[in-house]
Short mmCIF file of N, CA, C and O in Angstrom, two decimals:
data_model
loop_
_atom_site.label_atom_id
_atom_site.label_comp_id
_atom_site.label_asym_id
_atom_site.label_seq_id
_atom_site.Cartn_x
_atom_site.Cartn_y
_atom_site.Cartn_z
N UNK A 10 131.85 65.06 41.09
CA UNK A 10 132.96 64.13 41.12
C UNK A 10 134.23 64.94 41.40
O UNK A 10 134.44 65.99 40.79
N UNK A 11 135.01 64.43 42.31
CA UNK A 11 136.25 65.15 42.61
C UNK A 11 137.40 64.60 41.76
O UNK A 11 137.21 63.73 40.92
N UNK A 12 138.60 65.11 41.99
CA UNK A 12 139.75 64.71 41.18
C UNK A 12 140.15 63.25 41.37
O UNK A 12 140.86 62.68 40.56
N UNK A 13 139.66 62.63 42.44
CA UNK A 13 139.93 61.20 42.66
C UNK A 13 138.74 60.34 42.21
O UNK A 13 138.66 59.17 42.54
N UNK A 14 137.82 60.95 41.49
CA UNK A 14 136.67 60.28 40.89
C UNK A 14 135.64 59.80 41.91
O UNK A 14 134.89 58.87 41.64
N UNK A 15 135.62 60.41 43.08
CA UNK A 15 134.57 60.12 44.05
C UNK A 15 133.34 60.93 43.68
O UNK A 15 133.44 62.11 43.35
N UNK A 16 132.18 60.27 43.73
CA UNK A 16 130.93 60.95 43.44
C UNK A 16 130.32 61.51 44.72
O UNK A 16 130.36 60.86 45.76
N UNK A 17 129.74 62.67 44.61
CA UNK A 17 129.04 63.29 45.72
C UNK A 17 127.65 63.66 45.24
O UNK A 17 127.50 64.20 44.14
N UNK A 18 126.65 63.36 46.03
CA UNK A 18 125.27 63.61 45.66
C UNK A 18 124.69 64.77 46.46
O UNK A 18 125.02 64.95 47.63
N UNK A 19 123.79 65.49 45.82
CA UNK A 19 122.93 66.40 46.57
C UNK A 19 121.92 65.50 47.29
O UNK A 19 121.82 64.29 47.00
N UNK A 20 121.16 66.06 48.21
CA UNK A 20 120.13 65.26 48.87
C UNK A 20 119.14 64.69 47.86
O UNK A 20 118.77 63.52 47.92
N UNK A 21 118.72 65.52 46.91
CA UNK A 21 117.77 65.08 45.89
C UNK A 21 118.39 63.98 45.02
O UNK A 21 117.75 62.96 44.74
N UNK A 22 119.62 64.17 44.61
CA UNK A 22 120.31 63.17 43.79
C UNK A 22 120.48 61.85 44.52
O UNK A 22 120.34 60.78 43.93
N UNK A 23 120.79 61.94 45.79
CA UNK A 23 120.93 60.73 46.61
C UNK A 23 119.61 59.97 46.68
O UNK A 23 119.59 58.74 46.53
N UNK A 24 118.51 60.68 46.87
CA UNK A 24 117.20 60.03 46.93
C UNK A 24 116.83 59.38 45.60
O UNK A 24 116.26 58.29 45.57
N UNK A 25 117.15 60.04 44.50
CA UNK A 25 116.89 59.45 43.17
C UNK A 25 117.73 58.19 43.01
O UNK A 25 117.24 57.16 42.53
N UNK A 26 118.99 58.25 43.40
CA UNK A 26 119.86 57.07 43.30
C UNK A 26 119.33 55.91 44.14
O UNK A 26 119.35 54.76 43.70
N UNK A 27 118.83 56.20 45.32
CA UNK A 27 118.26 55.15 46.17
C UNK A 27 117.03 54.51 45.52
O UNK A 27 116.87 53.29 45.57
N UNK A 28 116.18 55.32 44.90
CA UNK A 28 115.00 54.80 44.22
C UNK A 28 115.39 53.88 43.07
O UNK A 28 114.84 52.78 42.91
N UNK A 29 116.36 54.31 42.28
CA UNK A 29 116.80 53.49 41.14
C UNK A 29 117.43 52.20 41.63
O UNK A 29 117.20 51.13 41.07
N UNK A 30 118.20 52.27 42.70
CA UNK A 30 118.82 51.07 43.25
C UNK A 30 117.76 50.11 43.80
O UNK A 30 117.88 48.90 43.63
N UNK A 31 116.72 50.64 44.42
CA UNK A 31 115.62 49.80 44.89
C UNK A 31 114.98 49.08 43.71
O UNK A 31 114.70 47.89 43.78
N UNK A 32 114.77 49.79 42.60
CA UNK A 32 114.21 49.18 41.40
C UNK A 32 115.12 48.04 40.92
O UNK A 32 114.66 46.95 40.61
N UNK A 33 116.40 48.33 40.86
CA UNK A 33 117.38 47.34 40.40
C UNK A 33 117.32 46.07 41.25
O UNK A 33 117.21 44.97 40.71
N UNK A 34 117.39 46.22 42.56
CA UNK A 34 117.36 45.05 43.44
C UNK A 34 116.06 44.27 43.29
O UNK A 34 116.07 43.03 43.28
N UNK A 35 114.95 44.96 43.17
CA UNK A 35 113.65 44.33 43.00
C UNK A 35 113.63 43.50 41.72
O UNK A 35 113.23 42.33 41.73
N UNK A 36 114.06 44.10 40.61
CA UNK A 36 114.03 43.38 39.33
C UNK A 36 114.99 42.21 39.31
O UNK A 36 114.67 41.15 38.76
N UNK A 37 116.17 42.36 39.89
CA UNK A 37 117.10 41.22 39.97
C UNK A 37 116.43 40.07 40.72
O UNK A 37 116.43 38.93 40.25
N UNK A 38 115.85 40.37 41.87
CA UNK A 38 115.21 39.33 42.67
C UNK A 38 114.08 38.64 41.90
O UNK A 38 113.98 37.42 41.89
N UNK A 39 113.24 39.42 41.25
CA UNK A 39 112.11 38.84 40.52
C UNK A 39 112.59 37.99 39.35
O UNK A 39 112.05 36.90 39.10
N UNK A 40 113.58 38.46 38.63
CA UNK A 40 114.09 37.69 37.50
C UNK A 40 114.77 36.40 37.95
O UNK A 40 114.56 35.34 37.35
N UNK A 41 115.56 36.47 39.00
CA UNK A 41 116.21 35.26 39.53
C UNK A 41 115.15 34.28 40.02
O UNK A 41 115.24 33.08 39.75
N UNK A 42 114.13 34.78 40.72
CA UNK A 42 113.05 33.92 41.19
C UNK A 42 112.29 33.26 40.04
O UNK A 42 111.72 32.18 40.20
N UNK A 43 112.29 33.91 38.88
CA UNK A 43 111.63 33.35 37.70
C UNK A 43 112.51 32.35 36.95
O UNK A 43 112.10 31.79 35.95
N UNK A 44 113.74 32.16 37.46
CA UNK A 44 114.63 31.16 36.86
C UNK A 44 115.68 31.72 35.92
O UNK A 44 116.39 30.96 35.27
N UNK A 45 115.82 33.05 35.88
CA UNK A 45 116.82 33.68 35.02
C UNK A 45 118.18 33.61 35.72
O UNK A 45 118.28 33.83 36.93
N UNK A 46 119.21 33.30 34.97
CA UNK A 46 120.58 33.30 35.49
C UNK A 46 120.90 34.66 36.11
O UNK A 46 120.53 35.70 35.55
N UNK A 47 121.56 34.66 37.26
CA UNK A 47 121.80 35.90 38.00
C UNK A 47 122.55 36.94 37.16
O UNK A 47 122.21 38.12 37.18
N UNK A 48 123.57 36.54 36.42
CA UNK A 48 124.33 37.51 35.61
C UNK A 48 123.43 38.19 34.58
O UNK A 48 123.49 39.39 34.40
N UNK A 49 122.58 37.40 33.91
CA UNK A 49 121.65 37.97 32.95
C UNK A 49 120.60 38.82 33.65
O UNK A 49 120.25 39.90 33.17
N UNK A 50 120.11 38.36 34.80
CA UNK A 50 119.13 39.12 35.57
C UNK A 50 119.69 40.48 35.96
O UNK A 50 119.00 41.50 35.85
N UNK A 51 120.94 40.53 36.39
CA UNK A 51 121.57 41.79 36.76
C UNK A 51 121.69 42.73 35.57
O UNK A 51 121.43 43.93 35.67
N UNK A 52 122.05 42.17 34.42
CA UNK A 52 122.20 42.97 33.20
C UNK A 52 120.84 43.55 32.77
O UNK A 52 120.73 44.73 32.44
N UNK A 53 119.82 42.71 32.78
CA UNK A 53 118.50 43.16 32.35
C UNK A 53 117.86 44.10 33.37
O UNK A 53 117.20 45.07 32.99
N UNK A 54 118.06 43.84 34.65
CA UNK A 54 117.52 44.71 35.69
C UNK A 54 118.11 46.11 35.57
O UNK A 54 117.44 47.10 35.83
N UNK A 55 119.36 46.18 35.15
CA UNK A 55 120.03 47.47 34.98
C UNK A 55 119.31 48.31 33.93
O UNK A 55 119.21 49.53 34.06
N UNK A 56 118.78 47.67 32.91
CA UNK A 56 118.01 48.40 31.89
C UNK A 56 116.61 48.75 32.41
O UNK A 56 116.11 49.85 32.20
N UNK A 57 115.99 47.79 33.07
CA UNK A 57 114.61 47.96 33.52
C UNK A 57 114.47 49.05 34.58
O UNK A 57 113.48 49.77 34.60
N UNK A 58 115.46 49.18 35.43
CA UNK A 58 115.38 50.11 36.56
C UNK A 58 115.16 51.56 36.11
O UNK A 58 114.57 52.35 36.84
N UNK A 59 115.63 51.89 34.93
CA UNK A 59 115.54 53.27 34.45
C UNK A 59 114.28 53.56 33.65
O UNK A 59 113.93 54.71 33.46
N UNK A 60 113.62 52.53 33.17
CA UNK A 60 112.51 52.71 32.22
C UNK A 60 111.14 52.79 32.88
O UNK A 60 110.22 53.32 32.28
N UNK A 61 111.00 52.24 34.05
CA UNK A 61 109.68 52.14 34.66
C UNK A 61 109.36 53.41 35.46
O UNK A 61 110.24 53.96 36.13
N UNK A 62 108.12 53.84 35.37
CA UNK A 62 107.71 55.00 36.17
C UNK A 62 107.60 54.57 37.63
O UNK A 62 107.43 53.39 37.95
N UNK A 63 107.68 55.54 38.52
CA UNK A 63 107.58 55.23 39.95
C UNK A 63 106.20 54.66 40.28
O UNK A 63 106.07 53.74 41.08
N UNK A 64 105.16 55.20 39.64
CA UNK A 64 103.80 54.70 39.87
C UNK A 64 103.68 53.23 39.45
O UNK A 64 103.17 52.40 40.21
N UNK A 65 104.16 52.91 38.27
CA UNK A 65 104.10 51.52 37.80
C UNK A 65 104.93 50.60 38.68
O UNK A 65 104.51 49.49 39.00
N UNK A 66 106.09 51.08 39.10
CA UNK A 66 106.95 50.27 39.96
C UNK A 66 106.25 49.95 41.28
O UNK A 66 106.24 48.80 41.73
N UNK A 67 105.65 50.96 41.90
CA UNK A 67 104.97 50.74 43.17
C UNK A 67 103.79 49.79 43.02
O UNK A 67 103.57 48.93 43.88
N UNK A 68 103.05 49.91 41.93
CA UNK A 68 101.92 49.01 41.69
C UNK A 68 102.38 47.58 41.45
O UNK A 68 101.78 46.63 41.94
N UNK A 69 103.44 47.42 40.69
CA UNK A 69 103.99 46.09 40.45
C UNK A 69 104.49 45.47 41.75
O UNK A 69 104.21 44.30 42.05
N UNK A 70 105.20 46.25 42.53
CA UNK A 70 105.72 45.78 43.82
C UNK A 70 104.57 45.36 44.74
O UNK A 70 104.62 44.30 45.37
N UNK A 71 103.52 46.16 44.80
CA UNK A 71 102.36 45.85 45.63
C UNK A 71 101.64 44.59 45.13
O UNK A 71 101.22 43.76 45.92
N UNK A 72 101.53 44.46 43.83
CA UNK A 72 100.88 43.29 43.23
C UNK A 72 101.61 42.00 43.61
O UNK A 72 101.00 41.01 43.99
N UNK A 73 102.92 42.04 43.52
CA UNK A 73 103.72 40.86 43.87
C UNK A 73 103.62 40.58 45.37
O UNK A 73 103.51 39.44 45.79
N UNK A 74 103.65 41.63 46.16
CA UNK A 74 103.52 41.49 47.62
C UNK A 74 102.17 40.84 47.96
O UNK A 74 102.10 39.94 48.79
N UNK A 75 101.10 41.29 47.30
CA UNK A 75 99.77 40.73 47.57
C UNK A 75 99.67 39.27 47.16
O UNK A 75 99.03 38.48 47.84
N UNK A 76 100.30 38.91 46.05
CA UNK A 76 100.28 37.51 45.60
C UNK A 76 101.05 36.61 46.57
O UNK A 76 100.72 35.44 46.70
N UNK A 77 102.04 37.18 47.21
CA UNK A 77 102.85 36.41 48.15
C UNK A 77 102.19 36.32 49.52
O UNK A 77 102.71 35.67 50.42
N UNK A 78 101.08 37.00 49.69
CA UNK A 78 100.36 36.93 50.94
C UNK A 78 100.76 37.95 51.98
O UNK A 78 100.59 37.75 53.17
N UNK A 79 101.29 39.04 51.55
CA UNK A 79 101.56 40.04 52.57
C UNK A 79 102.67 40.91 52.24
O UNK A 79 103.19 41.73 52.74
#
């Protein structure tokens, strides 16, 4: 972070941030689709994104993709 509070990532840090953001967007979408209010879905997705392993996340994502037909 510089003196103007801009964040700068290493390549590895940027990739980790992208993975966490993908988790966040996925969980928001799934919660909203399940009928959860968007504001609550965003709050809860923010917690969920950090707790799930990458393996579990990929399996969950694939499971939902398969149920949707592709």
